[in-house]
Every structure is written in C-alpha cells, then in structure tokens.
XYZ file of C-alpha atoms in Angstrom:
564
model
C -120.898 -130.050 57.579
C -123.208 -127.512 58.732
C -125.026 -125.505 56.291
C -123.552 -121.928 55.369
C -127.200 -120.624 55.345
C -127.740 -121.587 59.177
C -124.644 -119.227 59.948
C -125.673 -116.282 57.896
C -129.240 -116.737 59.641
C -127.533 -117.277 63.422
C -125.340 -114.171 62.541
C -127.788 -111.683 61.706
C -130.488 -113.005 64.397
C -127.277 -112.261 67.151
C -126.489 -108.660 65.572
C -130.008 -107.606 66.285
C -129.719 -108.714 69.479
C -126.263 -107.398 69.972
C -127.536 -103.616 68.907
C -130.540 -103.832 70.995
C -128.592 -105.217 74.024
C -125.393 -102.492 73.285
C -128.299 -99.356 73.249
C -129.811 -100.976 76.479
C -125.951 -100.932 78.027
C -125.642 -96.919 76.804
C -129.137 -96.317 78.720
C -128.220 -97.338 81.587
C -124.851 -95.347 81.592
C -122.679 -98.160 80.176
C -121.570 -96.497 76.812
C -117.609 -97.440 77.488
C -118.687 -101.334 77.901
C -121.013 -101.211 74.843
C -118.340 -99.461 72.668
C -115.641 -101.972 73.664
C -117.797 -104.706 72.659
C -119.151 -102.727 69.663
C -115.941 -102.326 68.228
C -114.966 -105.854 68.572
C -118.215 -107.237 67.191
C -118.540 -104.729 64.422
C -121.894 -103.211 65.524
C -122.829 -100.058 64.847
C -124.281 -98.274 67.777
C -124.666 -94.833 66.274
C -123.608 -91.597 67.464
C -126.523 -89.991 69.570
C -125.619 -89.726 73.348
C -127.288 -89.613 76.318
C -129.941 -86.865 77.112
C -128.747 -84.520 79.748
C -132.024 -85.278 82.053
C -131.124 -88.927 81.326
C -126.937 -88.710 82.894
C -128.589 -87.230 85.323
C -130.633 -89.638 86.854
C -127.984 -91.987 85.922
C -125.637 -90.225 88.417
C -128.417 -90.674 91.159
C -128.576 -94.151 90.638
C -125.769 -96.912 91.903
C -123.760 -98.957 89.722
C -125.674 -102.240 91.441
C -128.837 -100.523 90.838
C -128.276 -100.307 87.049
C -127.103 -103.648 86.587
C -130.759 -104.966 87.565
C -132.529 -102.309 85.727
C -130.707 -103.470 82.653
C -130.726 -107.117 83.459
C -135.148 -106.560 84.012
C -135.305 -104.904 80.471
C -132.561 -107.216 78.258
C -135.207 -109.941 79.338
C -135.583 -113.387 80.649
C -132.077 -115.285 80.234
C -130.584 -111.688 81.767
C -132.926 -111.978 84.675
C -132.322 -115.869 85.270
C -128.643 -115.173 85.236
C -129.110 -112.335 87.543
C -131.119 -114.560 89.865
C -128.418 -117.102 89.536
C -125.723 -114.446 89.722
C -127.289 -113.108 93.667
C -126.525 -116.885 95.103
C -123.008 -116.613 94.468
C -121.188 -114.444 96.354
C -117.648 -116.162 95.764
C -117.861 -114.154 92.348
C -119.706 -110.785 93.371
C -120.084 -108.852 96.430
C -122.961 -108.169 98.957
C -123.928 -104.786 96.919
C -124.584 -106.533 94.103
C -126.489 -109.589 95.528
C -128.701 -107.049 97.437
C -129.748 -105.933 93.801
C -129.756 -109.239 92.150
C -132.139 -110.528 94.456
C -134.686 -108.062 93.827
C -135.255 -108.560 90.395
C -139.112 -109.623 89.645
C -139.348 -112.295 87.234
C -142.937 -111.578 85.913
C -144.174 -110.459 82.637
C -147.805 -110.059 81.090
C -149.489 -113.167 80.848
C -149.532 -115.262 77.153
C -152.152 -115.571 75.331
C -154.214 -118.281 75.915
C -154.385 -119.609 72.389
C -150.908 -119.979 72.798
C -151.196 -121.888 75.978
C -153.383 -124.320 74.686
C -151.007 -125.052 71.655
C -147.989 -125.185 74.060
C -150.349 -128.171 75.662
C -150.981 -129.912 72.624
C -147.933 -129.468 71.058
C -146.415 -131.236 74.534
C -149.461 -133.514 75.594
C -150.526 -134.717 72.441
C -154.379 -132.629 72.947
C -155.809 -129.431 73.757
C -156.550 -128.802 77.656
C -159.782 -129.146 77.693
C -159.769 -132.142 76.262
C -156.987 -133.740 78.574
C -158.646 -132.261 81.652
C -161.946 -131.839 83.460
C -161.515 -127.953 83.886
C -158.499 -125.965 82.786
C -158.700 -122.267 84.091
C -157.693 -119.806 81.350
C -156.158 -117.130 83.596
C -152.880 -117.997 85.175
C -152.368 -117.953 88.640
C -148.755 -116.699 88.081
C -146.890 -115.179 84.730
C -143.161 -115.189 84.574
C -140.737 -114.981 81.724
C -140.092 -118.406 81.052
C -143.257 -120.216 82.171
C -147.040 -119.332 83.795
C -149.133 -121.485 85.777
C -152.736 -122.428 85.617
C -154.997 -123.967 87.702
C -156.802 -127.302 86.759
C -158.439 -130.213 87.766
C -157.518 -133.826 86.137
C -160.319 -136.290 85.157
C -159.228 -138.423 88.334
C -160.902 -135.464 90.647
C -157.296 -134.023 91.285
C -156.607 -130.232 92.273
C -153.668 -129.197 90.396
C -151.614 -126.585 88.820
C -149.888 -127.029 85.747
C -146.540 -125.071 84.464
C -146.244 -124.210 80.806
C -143.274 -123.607 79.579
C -143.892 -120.207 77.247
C -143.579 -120.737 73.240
C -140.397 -120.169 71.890
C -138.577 -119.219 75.557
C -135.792 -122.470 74.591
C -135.134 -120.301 71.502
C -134.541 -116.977 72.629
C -132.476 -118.189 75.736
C -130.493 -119.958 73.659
C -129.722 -116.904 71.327
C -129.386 -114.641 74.167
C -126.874 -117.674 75.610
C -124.516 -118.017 72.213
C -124.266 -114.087 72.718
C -123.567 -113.934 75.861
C -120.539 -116.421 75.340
C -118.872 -115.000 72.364
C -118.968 -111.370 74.898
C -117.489 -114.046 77.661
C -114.474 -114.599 75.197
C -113.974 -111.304 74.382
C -113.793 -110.472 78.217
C -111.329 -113.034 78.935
C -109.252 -112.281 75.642
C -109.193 -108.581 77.697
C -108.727 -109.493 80.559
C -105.286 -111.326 79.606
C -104.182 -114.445 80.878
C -102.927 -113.660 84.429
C -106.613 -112.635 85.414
C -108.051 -115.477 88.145
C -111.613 -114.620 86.798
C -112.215 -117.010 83.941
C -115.890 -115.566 81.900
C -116.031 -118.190 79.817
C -115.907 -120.714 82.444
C -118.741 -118.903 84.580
C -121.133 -118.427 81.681
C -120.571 -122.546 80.633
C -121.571 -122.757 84.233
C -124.709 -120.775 83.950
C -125.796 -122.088 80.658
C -125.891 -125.117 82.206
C -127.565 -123.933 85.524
C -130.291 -122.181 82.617
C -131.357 -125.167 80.446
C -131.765 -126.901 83.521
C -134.415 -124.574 84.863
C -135.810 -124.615 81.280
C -135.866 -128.101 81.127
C -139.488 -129.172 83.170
C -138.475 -133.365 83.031
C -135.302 -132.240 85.134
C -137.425 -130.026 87.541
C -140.012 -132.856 87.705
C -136.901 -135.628 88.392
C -135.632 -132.957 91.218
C -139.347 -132.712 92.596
C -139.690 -136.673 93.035
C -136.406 -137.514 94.892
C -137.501 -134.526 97.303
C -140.816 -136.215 97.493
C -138.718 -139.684 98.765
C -136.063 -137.571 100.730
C -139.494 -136.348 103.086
C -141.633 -139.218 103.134
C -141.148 -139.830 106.791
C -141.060 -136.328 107.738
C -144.294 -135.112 108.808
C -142.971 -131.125 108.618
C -142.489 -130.952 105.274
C -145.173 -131.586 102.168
C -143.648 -131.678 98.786
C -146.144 -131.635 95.869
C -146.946 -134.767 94.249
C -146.035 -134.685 90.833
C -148.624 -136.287 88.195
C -146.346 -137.636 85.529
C -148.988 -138.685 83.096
C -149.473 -134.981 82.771
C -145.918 -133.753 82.882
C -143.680 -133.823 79.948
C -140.407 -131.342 79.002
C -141.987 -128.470 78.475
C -145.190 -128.621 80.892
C -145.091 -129.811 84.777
C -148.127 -130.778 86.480
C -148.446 -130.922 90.139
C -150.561 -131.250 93.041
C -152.216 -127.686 94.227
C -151.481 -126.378 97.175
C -153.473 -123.768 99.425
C -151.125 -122.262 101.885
C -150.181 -119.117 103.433
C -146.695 -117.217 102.288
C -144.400 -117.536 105.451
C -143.655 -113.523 104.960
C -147.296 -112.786 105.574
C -146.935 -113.516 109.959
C -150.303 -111.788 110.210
C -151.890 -114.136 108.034
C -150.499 -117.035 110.060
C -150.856 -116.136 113.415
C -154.862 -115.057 112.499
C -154.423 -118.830 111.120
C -153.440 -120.023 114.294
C -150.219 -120.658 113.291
C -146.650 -120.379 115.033
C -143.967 -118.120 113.314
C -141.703 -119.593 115.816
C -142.300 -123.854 114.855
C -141.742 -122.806 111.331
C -138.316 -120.687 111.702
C -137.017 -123.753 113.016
C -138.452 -126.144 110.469
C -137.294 -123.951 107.333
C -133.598 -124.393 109.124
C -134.514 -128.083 109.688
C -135.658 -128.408 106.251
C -132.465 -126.940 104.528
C -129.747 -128.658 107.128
C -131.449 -131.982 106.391
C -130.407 -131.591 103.082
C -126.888 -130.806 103.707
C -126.016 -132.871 106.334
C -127.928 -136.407 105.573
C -129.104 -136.213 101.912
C -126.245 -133.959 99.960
C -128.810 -132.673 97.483
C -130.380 -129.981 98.405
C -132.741 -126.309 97.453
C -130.603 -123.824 96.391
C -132.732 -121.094 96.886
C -135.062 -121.405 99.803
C -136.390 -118.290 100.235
C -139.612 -116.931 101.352
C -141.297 -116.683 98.061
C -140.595 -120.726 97.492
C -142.429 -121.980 100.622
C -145.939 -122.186 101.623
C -147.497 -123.055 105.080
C -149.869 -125.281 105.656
C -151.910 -126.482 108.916
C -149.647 -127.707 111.533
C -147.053 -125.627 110.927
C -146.395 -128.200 107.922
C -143.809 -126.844 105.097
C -144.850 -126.796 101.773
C -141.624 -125.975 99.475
C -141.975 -125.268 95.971
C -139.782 -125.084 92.526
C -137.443 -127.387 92.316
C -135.499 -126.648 88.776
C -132.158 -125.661 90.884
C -130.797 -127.836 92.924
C -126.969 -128.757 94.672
C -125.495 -132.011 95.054
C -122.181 -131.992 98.265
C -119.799 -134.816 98.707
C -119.216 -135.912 101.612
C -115.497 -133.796 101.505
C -117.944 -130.678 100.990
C -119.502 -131.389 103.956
C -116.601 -131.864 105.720
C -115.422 -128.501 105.004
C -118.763 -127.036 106.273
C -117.765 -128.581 109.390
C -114.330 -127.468 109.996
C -115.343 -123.864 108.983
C -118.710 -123.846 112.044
C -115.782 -125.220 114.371
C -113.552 -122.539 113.306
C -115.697 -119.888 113.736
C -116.581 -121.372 117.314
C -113.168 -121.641 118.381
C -111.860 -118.829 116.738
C -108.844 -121.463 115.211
C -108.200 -119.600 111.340
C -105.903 -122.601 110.997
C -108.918 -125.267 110.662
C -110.594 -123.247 107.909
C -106.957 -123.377 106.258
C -106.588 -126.710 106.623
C -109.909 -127.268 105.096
C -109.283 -125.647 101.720
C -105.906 -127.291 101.473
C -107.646 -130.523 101.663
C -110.373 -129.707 99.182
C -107.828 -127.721 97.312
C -109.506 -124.452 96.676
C -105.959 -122.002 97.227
C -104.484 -121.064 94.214
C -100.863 -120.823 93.552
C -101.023 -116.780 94.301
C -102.141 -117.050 97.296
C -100.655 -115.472 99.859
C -100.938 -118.042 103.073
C -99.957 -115.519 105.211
C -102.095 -112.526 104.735
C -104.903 -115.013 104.150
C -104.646 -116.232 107.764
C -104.563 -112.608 108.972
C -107.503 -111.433 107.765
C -109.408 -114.941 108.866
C -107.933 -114.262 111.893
C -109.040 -110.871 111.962
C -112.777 -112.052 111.604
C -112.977 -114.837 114.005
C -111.564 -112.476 116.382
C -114.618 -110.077 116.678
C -116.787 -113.511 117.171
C -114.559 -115.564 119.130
C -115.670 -114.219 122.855
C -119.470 -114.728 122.009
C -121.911 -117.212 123.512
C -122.360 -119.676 120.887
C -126.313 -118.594 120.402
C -124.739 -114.688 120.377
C -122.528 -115.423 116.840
C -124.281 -113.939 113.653
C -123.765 -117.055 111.310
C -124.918 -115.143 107.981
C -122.508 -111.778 108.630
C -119.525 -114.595 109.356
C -120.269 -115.967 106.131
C -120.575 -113.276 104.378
C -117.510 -111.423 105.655
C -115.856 -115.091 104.424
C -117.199 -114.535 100.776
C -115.320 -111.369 100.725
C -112.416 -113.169 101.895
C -112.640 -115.848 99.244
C -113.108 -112.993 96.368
C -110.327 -110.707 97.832
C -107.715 -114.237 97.750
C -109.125 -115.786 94.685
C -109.924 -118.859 96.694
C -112.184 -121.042 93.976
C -114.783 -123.357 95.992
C -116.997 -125.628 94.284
C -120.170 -124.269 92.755
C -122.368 -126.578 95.255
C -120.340 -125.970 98.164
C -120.945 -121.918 97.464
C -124.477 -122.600 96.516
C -124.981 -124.685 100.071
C -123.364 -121.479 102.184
C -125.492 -119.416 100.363
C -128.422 -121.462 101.308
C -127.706 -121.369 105.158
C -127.380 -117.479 104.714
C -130.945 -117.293 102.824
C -132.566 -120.104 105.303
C -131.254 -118.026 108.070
C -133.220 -114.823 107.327
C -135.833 -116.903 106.536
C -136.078 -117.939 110.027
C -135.193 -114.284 111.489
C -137.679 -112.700 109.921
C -139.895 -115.176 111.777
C -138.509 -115.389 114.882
C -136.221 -112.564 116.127
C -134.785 -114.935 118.510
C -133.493 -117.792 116.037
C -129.994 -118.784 115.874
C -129.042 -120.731 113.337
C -125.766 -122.823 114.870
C -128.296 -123.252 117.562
C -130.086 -125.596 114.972
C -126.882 -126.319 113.467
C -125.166 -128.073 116.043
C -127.019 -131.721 116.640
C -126.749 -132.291 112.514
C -122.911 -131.316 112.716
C -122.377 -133.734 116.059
C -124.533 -136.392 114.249
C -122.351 -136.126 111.198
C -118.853 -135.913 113.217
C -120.447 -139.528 115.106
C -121.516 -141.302 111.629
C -117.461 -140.209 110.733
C -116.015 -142.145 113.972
C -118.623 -144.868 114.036
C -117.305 -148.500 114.260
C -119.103 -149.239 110.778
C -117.828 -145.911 108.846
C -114.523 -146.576 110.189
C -114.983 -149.973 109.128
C -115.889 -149.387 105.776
C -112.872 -146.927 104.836
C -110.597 -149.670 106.039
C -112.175 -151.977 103.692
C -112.036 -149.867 101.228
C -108.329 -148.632 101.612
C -107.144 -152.208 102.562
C -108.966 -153.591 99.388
C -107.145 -150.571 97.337
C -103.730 -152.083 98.700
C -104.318 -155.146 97.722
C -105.416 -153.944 94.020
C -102.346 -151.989 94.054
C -100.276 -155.221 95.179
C -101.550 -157.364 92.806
C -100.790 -154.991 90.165
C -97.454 -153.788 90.859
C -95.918 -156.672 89.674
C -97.439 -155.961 86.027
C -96.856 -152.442 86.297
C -93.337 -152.593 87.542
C -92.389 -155.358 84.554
C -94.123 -152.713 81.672
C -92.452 -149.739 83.152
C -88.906 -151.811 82.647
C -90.391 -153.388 79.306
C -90.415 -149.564 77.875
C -87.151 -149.019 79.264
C -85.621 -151.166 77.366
C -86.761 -150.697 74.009
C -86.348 -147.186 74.809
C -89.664 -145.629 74.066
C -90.456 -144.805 77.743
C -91.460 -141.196 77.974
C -92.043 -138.555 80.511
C -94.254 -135.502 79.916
C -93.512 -132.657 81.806
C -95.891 -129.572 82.067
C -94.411 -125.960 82.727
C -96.694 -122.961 83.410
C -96.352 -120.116 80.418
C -94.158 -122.575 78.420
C -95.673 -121.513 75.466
C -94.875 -118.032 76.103
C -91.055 -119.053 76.833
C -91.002 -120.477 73.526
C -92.022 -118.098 71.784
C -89.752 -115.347 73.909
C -86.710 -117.757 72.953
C -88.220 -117.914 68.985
C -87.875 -114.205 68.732
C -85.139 -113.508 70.709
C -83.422 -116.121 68.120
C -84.512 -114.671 64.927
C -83.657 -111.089 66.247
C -79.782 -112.778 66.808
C -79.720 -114.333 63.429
C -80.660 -110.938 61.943
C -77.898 -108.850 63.578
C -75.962 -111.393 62.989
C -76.854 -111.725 59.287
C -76.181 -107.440 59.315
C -72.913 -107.518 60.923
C -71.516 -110.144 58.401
C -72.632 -108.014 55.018
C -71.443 -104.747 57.060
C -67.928 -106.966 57.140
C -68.508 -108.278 53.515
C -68.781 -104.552 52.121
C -66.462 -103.011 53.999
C -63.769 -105.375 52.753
C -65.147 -105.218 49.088
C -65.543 -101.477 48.399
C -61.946 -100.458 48.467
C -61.863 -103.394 46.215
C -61.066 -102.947 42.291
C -62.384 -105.656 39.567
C -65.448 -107.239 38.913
C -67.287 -110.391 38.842
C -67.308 -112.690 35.778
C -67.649 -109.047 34.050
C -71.197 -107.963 35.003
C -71.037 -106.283 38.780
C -67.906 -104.478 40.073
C -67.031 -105.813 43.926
C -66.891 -101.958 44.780
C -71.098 -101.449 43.260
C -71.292 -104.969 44.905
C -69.991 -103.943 48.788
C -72.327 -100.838 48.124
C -75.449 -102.957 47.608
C -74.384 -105.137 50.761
C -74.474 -101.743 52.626
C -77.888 -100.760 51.807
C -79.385 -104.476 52.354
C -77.741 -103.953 55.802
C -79.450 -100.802 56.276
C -82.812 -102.003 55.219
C -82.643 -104.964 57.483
C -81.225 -102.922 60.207
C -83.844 -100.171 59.841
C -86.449 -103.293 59.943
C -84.742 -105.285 62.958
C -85.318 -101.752 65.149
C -88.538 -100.869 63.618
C -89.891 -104.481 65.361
C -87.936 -104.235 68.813
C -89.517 -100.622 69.198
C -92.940 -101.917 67.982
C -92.944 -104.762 70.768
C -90.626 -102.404 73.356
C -88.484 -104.907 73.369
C -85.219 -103.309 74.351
C-alpha cells in the first residue's frame, strides 16, 4: 500500500505546478481554458485580469502563435510535446505545425559543478578523472540535456550528452499533470468525441521517457550504425559504450558543416545537389528496406562531411513500419500518380484505419477532389509534400486513425523533402521515390516471397486441420453439459441499460401513485376504523398526500433530466 504521505507530497508539488501553469494559460489569453480546469481541480487562480496593453498584444498575436509562446515558457516536457506535437499532423493542422516547429529547445547552460556530479553520479567518477580532457563549456544547452566536448584516454574526439539533474523528475510531474487535465478533457468532451486525450498523452509520455532515456537513444544509435555499414553516404557516430550509461551518451565528434548553411558548402567544395538526393536516399532507405527509421530528419539533425558524406545525428525518436504500413505507402504514391481515390480507399480498409462514422462517400469525393488538381502532371511536376499534406487534412476532417509510425513516416517524407528543396530547387521527391517503391513491389512478386507466404499459409492450414478435430469435439463437449457461452458486445449497452433502469423505476412509481390514488379514493367515503387506532377516512387522506409527495418527486426528476 502506498504511503499516504507520498500523496499529500505528489498533491501539493502538482498544485504549484497547476497555478503556475493556469496563470501562464491567462497570459497568453487563455483565461476560459484555465478557469475550466481551475474549477475542476480546485485551484485558485485569483481575480486580477489581464492588463489592457497586455489583450492587446494578445489580439495581434494568432492562436498558433500563443500556443508556442506558452509551450517555450511552461518549460521542457511542454516544449518536447510541442516538438512531438509538429510531426503529427493526423491530430493538428498545418497552422499549428508551422508554430510547433519553431520552438527553440535551449536554455542557459548548468552549472558545471552540477555536470560533473551528473558524471559521477552516472559513471561512477568525476570527468576529469574518467577522461583525458573534459571541456567545461558546452558546445550545446537544451532543456533536458547539454553537450560537452572531450577526449577519452584512448586518444578519442568525442562529445558527451548529460542528461541535466533532476530533468526525469520534473517531466514526470509535469507528465502526471498533464494526464489528470487529459481526463478532464475527455470527461468534457463526452463520449461521442473521436479525439481520445488520454490516449494521445499515454502516447507522448511514452514518446518522452524515451527521449529521456540515453541507453534507448544509444540502442537506436547502434542499429543505425549496422543499418549503414555498407553505405559509404552516410556516417553515423560511433557510440563508446564504456562511457555511455542512462543518463549520459558518449559519442564520436563530428566536424561538419550544417546542410542549411549552402555557402559554407559550396566555399567547401561541396555539392548542394549530391546531398538533396542523399538526405531523400537516406530517409527512403529506412522506409522501404529497414522499417525503422528517423523521425525527424531535419536540417538541424544532419551534418556534412567531405564527399558529400551524411552525418545524421540524435537518435532518441525513432519509427518502426510493418511491412502492411509500407504497403499502404505504396498504394497511396500510385494513387496520387494515377489519380485512382479508390486505391487509397482500399488501402485503409485493409489496414483498417475508417471508423464506423465515416462517411465512404464524401470521403472519396474530397480524395477525388485532390488527385484531380495533380492527376494531369508529369510525374517529376507533382508536389509530393502539398499532396500529403492536403491528405492530413483529409484524415483529421474524416477521423481516419493511422498508426502513429505510419503518420510519423509521412511526416518524414514531407520534412526530408524540404530538406532536399531547400538544396536543390530542382528535386523531386517521387523522382527518388520511384526505384525503392518498384524494388519493393518486385521483392512482393518474387518467386521466394511468394514462396514463403505459401509456406506460411499452407503450414497455417495444416495447424488449423490438425486442430479442428480437437476444437470441433470441445465445442460439442460444452454443448452438452450446457455451459457453452457466447458473449456478445453492443455499442452504448451500458447506456441502454441504464435508459431501461430508469425508465423502469419511473413505471413502478406511477404505478405505485395510481394504486394509493385508487386505495384513497375508495377509503375516504369510507366510515370505521382500523383495530380502533386510524379511521379508513384519516387513512385514504394520508394515502393522498404520500401520492402527492411521490408525484411531486417523480416530476421533479423527469424535469431535472428533461426527460419528457
């Protein structure tokens, strides 16, 4: 049994966050959404309002634009779930991704005491003493770790992560809050709402105490390592595990150029064009032959070395497809080169994305309606990222729910291909696209795939043969002694129940009314009494106000539930 003291503690360590967090909300214009949540919680919030210079700055400002500035000052797990929030736009649209995207994950550097406890704490000895030179100003702060140069004893170049002291407990705070405000949100939002809260913030808790989490990162970083060992294009960072643990990440240093600075590489002698197409190499390579991939490949995670060699960097989110994920990718490119709505149809059926509400047919007009404006194109002419992101609007506007890793992967191509863009004006992703696709369509059809799901489905017969006979005899078995069941599930059977419960007590009332209504009426006119204590005429009068009370009570509850 947990402690009663740990509760107290947990409580009044969330309602100081909860009041800072609500006052952040009111400064940034959301007073209605931090009074809902105030009043539910039991938080005071005070009664000062806005300043009038404040509102209006606030009214100069978009909606979008506020949710970043708040999400920059509630602090790291608001900015890591912002980040998270911008590569999925299945839940929010391209207004709100724009923002997301820009918010700037760096804070003032900690102090280096504290560093070199962090080290000790996770490497058993101070820095210097593990290393032969540990630089005591980072190279980069953020909010959950900073990085610092070093150089091992072996004569390696390296930079080691650090994850910041006490970052695990504050996300983890911030993450208990955020859930109980999920619940309330979905207890609001009723039960016929398609967005589920609670289910997207267990999804992002997750996605968070992965990226906290340096041994995951560091697992992540090595299969990359393998997935690239014969590709001469790409260099991913060796990882020194000796000086890696959960909290700190050590790898190999590189010195590159940032592919945004074009400048820098072509005075480098570099060619903007070779890497455009390797960053879409890179990232198709992934979806296509490995199914584990970067989910966030942008600019800021790459360097470039000589050679036009790709050097990617932070690896603490990842994606993992199936090969059915895949699949889908492939019917939707072939849809949106033939213009044929009914492929991309046929594609979520299979995966079963489509909800019940769904309605088939205004869902094929508007894909229908897209495809059309891209259908008469030249192949190299079709603007991949605006198809998909026209698509995402689709899938928010028909509640169509796609896997997390299939929406991550789509979201990938879209940031890989303005990667490349901004590179090379020219680039066409589908152009890049098309050989991995064909290869993956051949490796389908070929004589040993083919093979191998006949194998596999012929050896699934015979397993479901051989145990038919079994089955068949315990299925009659229970039919005899009579204990076979069925279960039978029925959407908003609860709520029938419940209807019928009421509906049934109202009945027995009335008819519980009407009967002492008959009993008194026949009684009053009535002379005599009972053993010698009541009279039946005092007797039908008290059966006339019980029926009054009741009935005064009965209508007093169908009112208060307009129930008519």
């Amino acid at each position: 049994m947990r402690n009663p003291f740990f509760r107290v503690k947990r409580t009044y360590t969330h309602l100081v966050r909860y009041r800072r967090m609500m006052g952040v909300l009111m400064r940034y214009g959301f007073e209605e959404v931090a009074g809902v949540f105030a009043r539910r919680l039991k938080v005071g919030l005070g009664s000062k309002g806005l300043p009038t210079s404040r509102m209006q700055n606030l009214a100069q400002t978009s909606l979008p634009q506020r949710v970043r500035m708040a999400a920059e000052e509630l602090g790291p797990t608001f900015i890591k779930l912002g980040q998270m929030l911008s590569t999925r736009p299945d839940l929010i649209g391209h207004e709100y991704i724009s923002e997301l995207e820009k918010l700037q994950d760096s804070v003032a550097p900690e102090k280096f005491e504290h560093i070199r406890n962090a080290v000790k704490q996770q490497l058993g000895a101070f820095p210097e003493d593990i290393f032969e030179t540990f630089d005591s100003a980072p190279l980069a702060a953020a909010s959950i770790a900073q990085v610092h140069r070093a150089r091992t004893k072996e004569g390696h170049e390296v930079v080691v992560k650090i994850r910041r002291p006490g970052i695990v407990k504050t996300i983890h705070t911030d993450m208990e809050m955020i859930q109980d405000i999920a619940a309330l949100v979905k207890l609001r939002l009723g039960r016929q709402s398609t967005i589920d809260p609670v289910r997207m913030v267990s999804e992002f808790t997750q996605a968070v105490a992965k990226e906290v989490d340096f041994a995951n990162e560091r697992r992540n970083q090595q299969r990359f390592i393998n997935n690239f060992a014969d590709d001469s294009t790409v260099h991913v960072p060796e990882v020194y595990e000796p000086y890696s643990s959960e909290g700190i990440l050590t790898m190999e240093f590189i010195d590159g150029i940032k592919p945004s600075n074009i400048d820098q590489l072509k005075t480098a002698g570099l060619d903007p064009t070779t890497i455009a197409s390797r960053g879409a190499d890179f990232v198709l390579k992934q979806v296509f032959e490995d199914g584990f991939f970067h989910t966030d490949p942008h600019p800021g995670n790459f360097l470039i070395l000589p050679d036009n060699v790709l050097a990617p960097l932070d690896f603490g989110q990842v994606g993992r497809l199936t090969r059915q994920d895949r699949m889908l990718l492939q019917y939707i490119v072939l849809s949106i080169v033939d213009g044929d709505a009914g492929k991309i149809i046929q594609g979520l059926e299979r995966a079963e994305m489509l909800a019940d509400e769904t309605d088939m047919a205004e869902l094929t007009r508007d894909l229908e309606e897209i495809l059309s404006d891209y259908t008469n194109l030249p192949l190299k002419d079709i603007p991949f990222g605006e198809a998909l992101r026209r698509g995402f609007d689709v899938i928010r506007q028909h509640h169509i729910e796609p896997p997390r890793d299939f929406t991550l992967m789509l979201k990938s191509l879209m940031t890989i291909e303005s990667f490349a863009t901004d590179l090379d004006t020219e680039f066409q992703i589908i152009d890049s696209l098309k050989p991995y696709a064909r290869k993956f369509t051949l490796e389908q059809i070929s004589p040993e795939n083919l093979f191998r799901q006949l194998r596999k489905a012929t050896q699934g017969a015979g397993e479901l043969a051989a145990r038919f006979p079994e089955d068949a005899a315990a299925i009659i078995g229970k039919f005899r002694r009579g204990n076979f069941k069925m279960h039978i599930y029925h959407d908003h059977l609860e709520e029938l129940e419940q209807t019928l419960d009421n509906s049934s007590n109202r009945i027995s009332f009335a008819v519980i009314i009407a009967a002492l209504l008959i009993a008194s009426s026949l009684l009053v006119p009535q002379a005599g009494d009972i053993l010698g204590i009541v009279s039946l005429q005092t007797l039908g009068i008290a059966g006339y106000l019980t029926a009054a009370v009741m009935g005064v009570w009965l209508l007093a509850s169908i009112i208060r539930h307009r129930r008519f």
